GROMACS .gro file of N, CA and C in nm:
model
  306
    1UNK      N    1   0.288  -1.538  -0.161
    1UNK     CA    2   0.188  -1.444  -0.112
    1UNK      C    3   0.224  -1.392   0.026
    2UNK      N    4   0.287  -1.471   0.097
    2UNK     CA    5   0.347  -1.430   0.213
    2UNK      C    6   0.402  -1.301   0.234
    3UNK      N    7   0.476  -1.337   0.140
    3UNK     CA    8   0.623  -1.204   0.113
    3UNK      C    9   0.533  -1.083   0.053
    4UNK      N   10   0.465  -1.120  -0.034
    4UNK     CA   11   0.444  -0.980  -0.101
    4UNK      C   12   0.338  -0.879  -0.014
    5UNK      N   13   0.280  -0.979   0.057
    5UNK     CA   14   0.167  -0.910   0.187
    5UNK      C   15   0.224  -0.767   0.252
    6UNK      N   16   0.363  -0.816   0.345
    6UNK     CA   17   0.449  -0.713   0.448
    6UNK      C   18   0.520  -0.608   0.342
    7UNK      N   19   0.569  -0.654   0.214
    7UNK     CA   20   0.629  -0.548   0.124
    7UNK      C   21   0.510  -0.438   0.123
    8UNK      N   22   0.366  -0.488   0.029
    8UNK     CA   23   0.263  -0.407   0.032
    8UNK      C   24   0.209  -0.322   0.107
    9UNK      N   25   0.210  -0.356   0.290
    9UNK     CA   26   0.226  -0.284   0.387
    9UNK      C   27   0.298  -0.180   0.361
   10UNK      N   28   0.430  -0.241   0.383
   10UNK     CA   29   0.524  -0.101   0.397
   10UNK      C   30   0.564   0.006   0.268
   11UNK      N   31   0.492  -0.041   0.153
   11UNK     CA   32   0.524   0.029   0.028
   11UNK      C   33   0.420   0.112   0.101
   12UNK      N   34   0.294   0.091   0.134
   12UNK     CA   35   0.147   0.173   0.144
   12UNK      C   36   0.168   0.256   0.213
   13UNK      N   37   0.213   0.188   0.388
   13UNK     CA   38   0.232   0.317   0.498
   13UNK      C   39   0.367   0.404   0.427
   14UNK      N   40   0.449   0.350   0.356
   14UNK     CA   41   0.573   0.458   0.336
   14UNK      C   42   0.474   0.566   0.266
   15UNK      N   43   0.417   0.541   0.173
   15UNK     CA   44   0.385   0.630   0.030
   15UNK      C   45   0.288   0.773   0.149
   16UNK      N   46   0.171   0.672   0.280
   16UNK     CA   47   0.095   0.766   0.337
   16UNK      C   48   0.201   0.853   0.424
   17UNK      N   49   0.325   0.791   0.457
   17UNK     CA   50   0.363   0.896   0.597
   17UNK      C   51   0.440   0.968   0.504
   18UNK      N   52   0.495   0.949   0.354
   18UNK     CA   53   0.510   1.066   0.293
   18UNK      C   54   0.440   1.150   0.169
   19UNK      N   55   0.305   1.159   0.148
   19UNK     CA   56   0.198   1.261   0.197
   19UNK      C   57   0.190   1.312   0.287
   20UNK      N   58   0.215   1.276   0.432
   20UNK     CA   59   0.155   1.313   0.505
   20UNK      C   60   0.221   1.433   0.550
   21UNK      N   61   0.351   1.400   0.542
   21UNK     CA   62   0.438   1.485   0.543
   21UNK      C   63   0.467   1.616   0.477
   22UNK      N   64   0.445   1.610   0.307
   22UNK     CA   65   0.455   1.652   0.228
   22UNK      C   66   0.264   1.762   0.240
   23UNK      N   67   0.214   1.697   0.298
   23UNK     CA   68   0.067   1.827   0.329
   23UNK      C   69   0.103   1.918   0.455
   24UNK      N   70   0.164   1.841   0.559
   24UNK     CA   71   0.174   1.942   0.704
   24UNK      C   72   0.322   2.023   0.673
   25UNK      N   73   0.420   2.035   0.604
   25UNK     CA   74   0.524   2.110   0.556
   25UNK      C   75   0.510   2.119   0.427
   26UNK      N   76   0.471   2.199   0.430
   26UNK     CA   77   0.475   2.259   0.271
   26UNK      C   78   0.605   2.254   0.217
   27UNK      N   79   0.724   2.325   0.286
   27UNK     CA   80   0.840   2.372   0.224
   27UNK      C   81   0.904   2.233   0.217
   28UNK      N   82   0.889   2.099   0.188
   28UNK     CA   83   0.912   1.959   0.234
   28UNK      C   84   0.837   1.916   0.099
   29UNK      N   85   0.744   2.012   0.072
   29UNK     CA   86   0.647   1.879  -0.075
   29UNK      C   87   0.745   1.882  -0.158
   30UNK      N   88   0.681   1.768  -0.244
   30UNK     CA   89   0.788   1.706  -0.340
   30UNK      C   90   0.648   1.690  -0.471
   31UNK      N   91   0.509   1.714  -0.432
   31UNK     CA   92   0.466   1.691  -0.517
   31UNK      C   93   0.393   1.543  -0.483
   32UNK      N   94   0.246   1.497  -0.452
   32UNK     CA   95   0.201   1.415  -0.468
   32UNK      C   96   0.267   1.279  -0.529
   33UNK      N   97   0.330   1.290  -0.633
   33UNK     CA   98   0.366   1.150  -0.682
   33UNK      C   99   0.503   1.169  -0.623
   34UNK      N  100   0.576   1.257  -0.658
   34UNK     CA  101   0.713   1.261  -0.546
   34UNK      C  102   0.725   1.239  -0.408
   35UNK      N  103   0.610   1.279  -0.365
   35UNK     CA  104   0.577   1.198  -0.220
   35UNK      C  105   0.563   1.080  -0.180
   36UNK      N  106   0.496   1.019  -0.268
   36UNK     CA  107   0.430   0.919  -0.290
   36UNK      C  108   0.576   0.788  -0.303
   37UNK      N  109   0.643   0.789  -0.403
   37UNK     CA  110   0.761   0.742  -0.445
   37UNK      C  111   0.862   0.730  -0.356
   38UNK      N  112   0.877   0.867  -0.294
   38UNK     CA  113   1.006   0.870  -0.180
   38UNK      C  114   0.988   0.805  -0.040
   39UNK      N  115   0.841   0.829  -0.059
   39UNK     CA  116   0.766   0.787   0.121
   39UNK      C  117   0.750   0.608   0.105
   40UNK      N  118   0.743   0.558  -0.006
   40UNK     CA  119   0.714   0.425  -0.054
   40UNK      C  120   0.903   0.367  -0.054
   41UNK      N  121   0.980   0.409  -0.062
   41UNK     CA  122   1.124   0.358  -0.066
   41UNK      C  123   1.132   0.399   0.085
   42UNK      N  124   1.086   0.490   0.127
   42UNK     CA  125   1.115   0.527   0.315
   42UNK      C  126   1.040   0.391   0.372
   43UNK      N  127   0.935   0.383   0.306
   43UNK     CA  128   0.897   0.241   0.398
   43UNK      C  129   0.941   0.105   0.413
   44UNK      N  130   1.014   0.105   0.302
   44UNK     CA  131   1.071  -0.022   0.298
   44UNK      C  132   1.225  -0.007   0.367
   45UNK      N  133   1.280   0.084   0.363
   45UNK     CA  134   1.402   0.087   0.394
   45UNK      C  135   1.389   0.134   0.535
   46UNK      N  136   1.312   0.199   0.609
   46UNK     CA  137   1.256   0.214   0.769
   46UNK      C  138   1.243   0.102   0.853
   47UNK      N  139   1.124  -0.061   0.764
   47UNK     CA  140   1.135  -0.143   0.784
   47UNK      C  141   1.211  -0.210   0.811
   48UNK      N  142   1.345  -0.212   0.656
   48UNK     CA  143   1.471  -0.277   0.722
   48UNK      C  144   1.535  -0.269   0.833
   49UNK      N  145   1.523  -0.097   0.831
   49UNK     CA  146   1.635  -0.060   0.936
   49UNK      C  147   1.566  -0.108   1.093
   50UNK      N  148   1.449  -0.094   1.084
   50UNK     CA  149   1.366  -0.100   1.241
   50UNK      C  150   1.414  -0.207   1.249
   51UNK      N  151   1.417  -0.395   1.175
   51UNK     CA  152   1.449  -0.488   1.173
   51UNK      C  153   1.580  -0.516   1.278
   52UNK      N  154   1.683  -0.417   1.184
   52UNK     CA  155   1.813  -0.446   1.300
   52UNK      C  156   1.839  -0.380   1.396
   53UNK      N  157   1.738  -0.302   1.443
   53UNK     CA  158   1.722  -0.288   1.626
   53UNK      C  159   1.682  -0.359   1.705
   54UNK      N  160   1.769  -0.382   1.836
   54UNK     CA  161   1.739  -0.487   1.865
   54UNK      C  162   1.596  -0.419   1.964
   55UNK      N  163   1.511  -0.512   1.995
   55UNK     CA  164   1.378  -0.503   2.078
   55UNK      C  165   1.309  -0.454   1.932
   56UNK      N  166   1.323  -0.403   1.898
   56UNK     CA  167   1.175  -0.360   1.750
   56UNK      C  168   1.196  -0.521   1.631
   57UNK      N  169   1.314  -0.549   1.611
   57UNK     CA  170   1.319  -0.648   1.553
   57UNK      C  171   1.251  -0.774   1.585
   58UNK      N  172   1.186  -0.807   1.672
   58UNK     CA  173   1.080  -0.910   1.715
   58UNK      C  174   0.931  -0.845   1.632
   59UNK      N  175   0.931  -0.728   1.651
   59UNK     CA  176   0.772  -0.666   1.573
   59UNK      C  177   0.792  -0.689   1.472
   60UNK      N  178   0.900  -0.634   1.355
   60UNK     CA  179   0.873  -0.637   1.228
   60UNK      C  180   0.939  -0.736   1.161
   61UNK      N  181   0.991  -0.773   1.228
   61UNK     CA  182   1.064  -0.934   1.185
   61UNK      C  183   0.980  -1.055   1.163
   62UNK      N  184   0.840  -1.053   1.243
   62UNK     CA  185   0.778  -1.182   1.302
   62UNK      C  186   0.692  -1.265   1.165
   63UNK      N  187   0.665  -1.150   1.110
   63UNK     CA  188   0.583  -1.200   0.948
   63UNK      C  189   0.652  -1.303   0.877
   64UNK      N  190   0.799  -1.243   0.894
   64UNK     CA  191   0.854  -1.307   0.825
   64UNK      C  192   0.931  -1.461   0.854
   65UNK      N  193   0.913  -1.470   0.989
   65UNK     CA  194   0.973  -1.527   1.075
   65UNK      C  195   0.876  -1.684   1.090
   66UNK      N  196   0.751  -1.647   1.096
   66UNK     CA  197   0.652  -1.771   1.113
   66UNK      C  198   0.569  -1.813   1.003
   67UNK      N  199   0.529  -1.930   0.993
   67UNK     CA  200   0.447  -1.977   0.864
   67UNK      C  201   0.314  -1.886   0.841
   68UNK      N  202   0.290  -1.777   0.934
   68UNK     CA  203   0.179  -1.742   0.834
   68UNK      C  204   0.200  -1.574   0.872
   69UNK      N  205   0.055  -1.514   0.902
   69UNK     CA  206   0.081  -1.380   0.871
   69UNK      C  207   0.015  -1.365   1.010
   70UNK      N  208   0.113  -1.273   1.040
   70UNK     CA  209   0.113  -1.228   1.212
   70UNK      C  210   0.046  -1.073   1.197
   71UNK      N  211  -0.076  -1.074   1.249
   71UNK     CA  212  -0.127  -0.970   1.199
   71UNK      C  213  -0.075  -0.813   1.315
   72UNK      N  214   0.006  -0.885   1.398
   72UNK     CA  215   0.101  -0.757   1.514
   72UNK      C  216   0.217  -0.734   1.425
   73UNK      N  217   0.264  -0.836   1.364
   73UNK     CA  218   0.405  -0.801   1.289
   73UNK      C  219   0.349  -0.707   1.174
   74UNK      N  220   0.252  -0.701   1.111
   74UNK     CA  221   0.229  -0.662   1.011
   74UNK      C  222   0.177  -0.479   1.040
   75UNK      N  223   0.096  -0.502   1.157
   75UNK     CA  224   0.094  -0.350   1.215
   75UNK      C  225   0.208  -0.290   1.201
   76UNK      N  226   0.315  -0.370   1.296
   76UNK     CA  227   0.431  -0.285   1.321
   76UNK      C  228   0.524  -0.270   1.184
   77UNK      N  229   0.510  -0.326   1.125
   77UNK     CA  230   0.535  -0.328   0.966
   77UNK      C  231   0.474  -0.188   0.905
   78UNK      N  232   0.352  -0.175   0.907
   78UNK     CA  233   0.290  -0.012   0.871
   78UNK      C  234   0.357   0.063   0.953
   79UNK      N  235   0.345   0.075   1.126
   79UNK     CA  236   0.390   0.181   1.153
   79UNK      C  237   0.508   0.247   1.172
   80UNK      N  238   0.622   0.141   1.107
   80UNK     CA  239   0.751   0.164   1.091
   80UNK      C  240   0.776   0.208   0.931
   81UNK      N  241   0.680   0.171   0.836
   81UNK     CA  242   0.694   0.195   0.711
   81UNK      C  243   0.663   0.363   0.728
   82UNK      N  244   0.528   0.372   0.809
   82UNK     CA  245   0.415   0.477   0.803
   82UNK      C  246   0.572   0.656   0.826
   83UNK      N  247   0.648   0.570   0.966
   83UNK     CA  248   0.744   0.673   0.989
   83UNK      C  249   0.901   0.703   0.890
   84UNK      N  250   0.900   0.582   0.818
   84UNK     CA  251   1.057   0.590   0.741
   84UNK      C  252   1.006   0.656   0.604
   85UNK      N  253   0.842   0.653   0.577
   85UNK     CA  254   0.815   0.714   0.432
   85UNK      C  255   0.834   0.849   0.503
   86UNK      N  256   0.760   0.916   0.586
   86UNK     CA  257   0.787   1.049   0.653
   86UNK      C  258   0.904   1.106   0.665
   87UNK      N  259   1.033   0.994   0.722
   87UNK     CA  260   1.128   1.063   0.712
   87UNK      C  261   1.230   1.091   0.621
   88UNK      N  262   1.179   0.999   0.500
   88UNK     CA  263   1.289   0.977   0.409
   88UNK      C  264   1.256   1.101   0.293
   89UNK      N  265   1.123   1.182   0.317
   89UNK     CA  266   1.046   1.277   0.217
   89UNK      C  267   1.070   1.395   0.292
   90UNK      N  268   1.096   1.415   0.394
   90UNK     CA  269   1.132   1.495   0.485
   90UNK      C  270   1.314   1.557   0.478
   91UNK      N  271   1.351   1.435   0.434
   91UNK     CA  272   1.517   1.458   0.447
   91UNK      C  273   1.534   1.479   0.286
   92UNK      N  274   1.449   1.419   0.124
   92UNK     CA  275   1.443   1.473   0.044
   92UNK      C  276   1.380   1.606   0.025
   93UNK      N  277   1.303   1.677   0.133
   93UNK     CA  278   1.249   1.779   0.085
   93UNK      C  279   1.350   1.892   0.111
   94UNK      N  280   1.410   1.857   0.239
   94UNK     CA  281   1.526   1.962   0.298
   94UNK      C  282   1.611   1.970   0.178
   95UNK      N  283   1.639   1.845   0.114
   95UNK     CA  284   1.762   1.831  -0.003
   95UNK      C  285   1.641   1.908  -0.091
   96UNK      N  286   1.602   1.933  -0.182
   96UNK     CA  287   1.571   1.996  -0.248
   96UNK      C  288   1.501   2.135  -0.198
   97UNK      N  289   1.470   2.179  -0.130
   97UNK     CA  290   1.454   2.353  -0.085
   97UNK      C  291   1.586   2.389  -0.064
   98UNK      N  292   1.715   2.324  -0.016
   98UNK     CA  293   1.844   2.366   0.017
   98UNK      C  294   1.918   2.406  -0.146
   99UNK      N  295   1.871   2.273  -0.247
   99UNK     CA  296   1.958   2.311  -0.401
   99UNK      C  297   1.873   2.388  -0.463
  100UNK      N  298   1.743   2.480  -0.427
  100UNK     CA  299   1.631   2.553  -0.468
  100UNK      C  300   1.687   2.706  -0.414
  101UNK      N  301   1.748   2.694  -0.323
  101UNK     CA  302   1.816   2.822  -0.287
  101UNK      C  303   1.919   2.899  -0.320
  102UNK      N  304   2.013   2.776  -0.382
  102UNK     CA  305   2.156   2.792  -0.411
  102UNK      C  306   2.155   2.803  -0.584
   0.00000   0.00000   0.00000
């Protein structure tokens, strides 16, 4: 239950920061569930990456790090998910308006 807590986080904030994305740039939507999907793999893989920086890696590392659930690690867990779903729907939307042109 541990583990699946911080995944759930960052599946959630990925899926919202790409909506969120996908409503304030239009030319970026992918489509509600395409948002949803891409912004949910941005969160988890944002997470990772925030992990191996050093100074952010104490935030989103810490859940995982201590016997229970660190409810600061777990913030920073959303708001690193919240930004890698954003950017990862953001860098698919460019990829698809770019092969939409051609």
């Amino acid at each position: 239950m541990e583990v699946l807590v911080p995944l759930l986080v960052q599946l959630i904030a990925g899926g919202a920061g790409g909506n969120v994305i996908g409503q304030l740039a239009k030319n970026l939507n992918l489509g509600t569930t395409g948002n949803s999907i891409v912004g949910a793999i941005g969160g988890l893989a944002g997470t990772w990456l925030a992990g191996m920086i050093p100074g952010l890696d104490s935030l989103v590392g810490a859940a995982a790090g201590t016997g229970g659930l660190d409810i600061g690690a777990l913030a920073g867990q959303g708001a690193t998910g919240l930004v890698g779903g954003g950017v990862l729907t953001a860098i698919a939307g460019i990829i698809k308006s770019a092969m939409a042109k051609s």
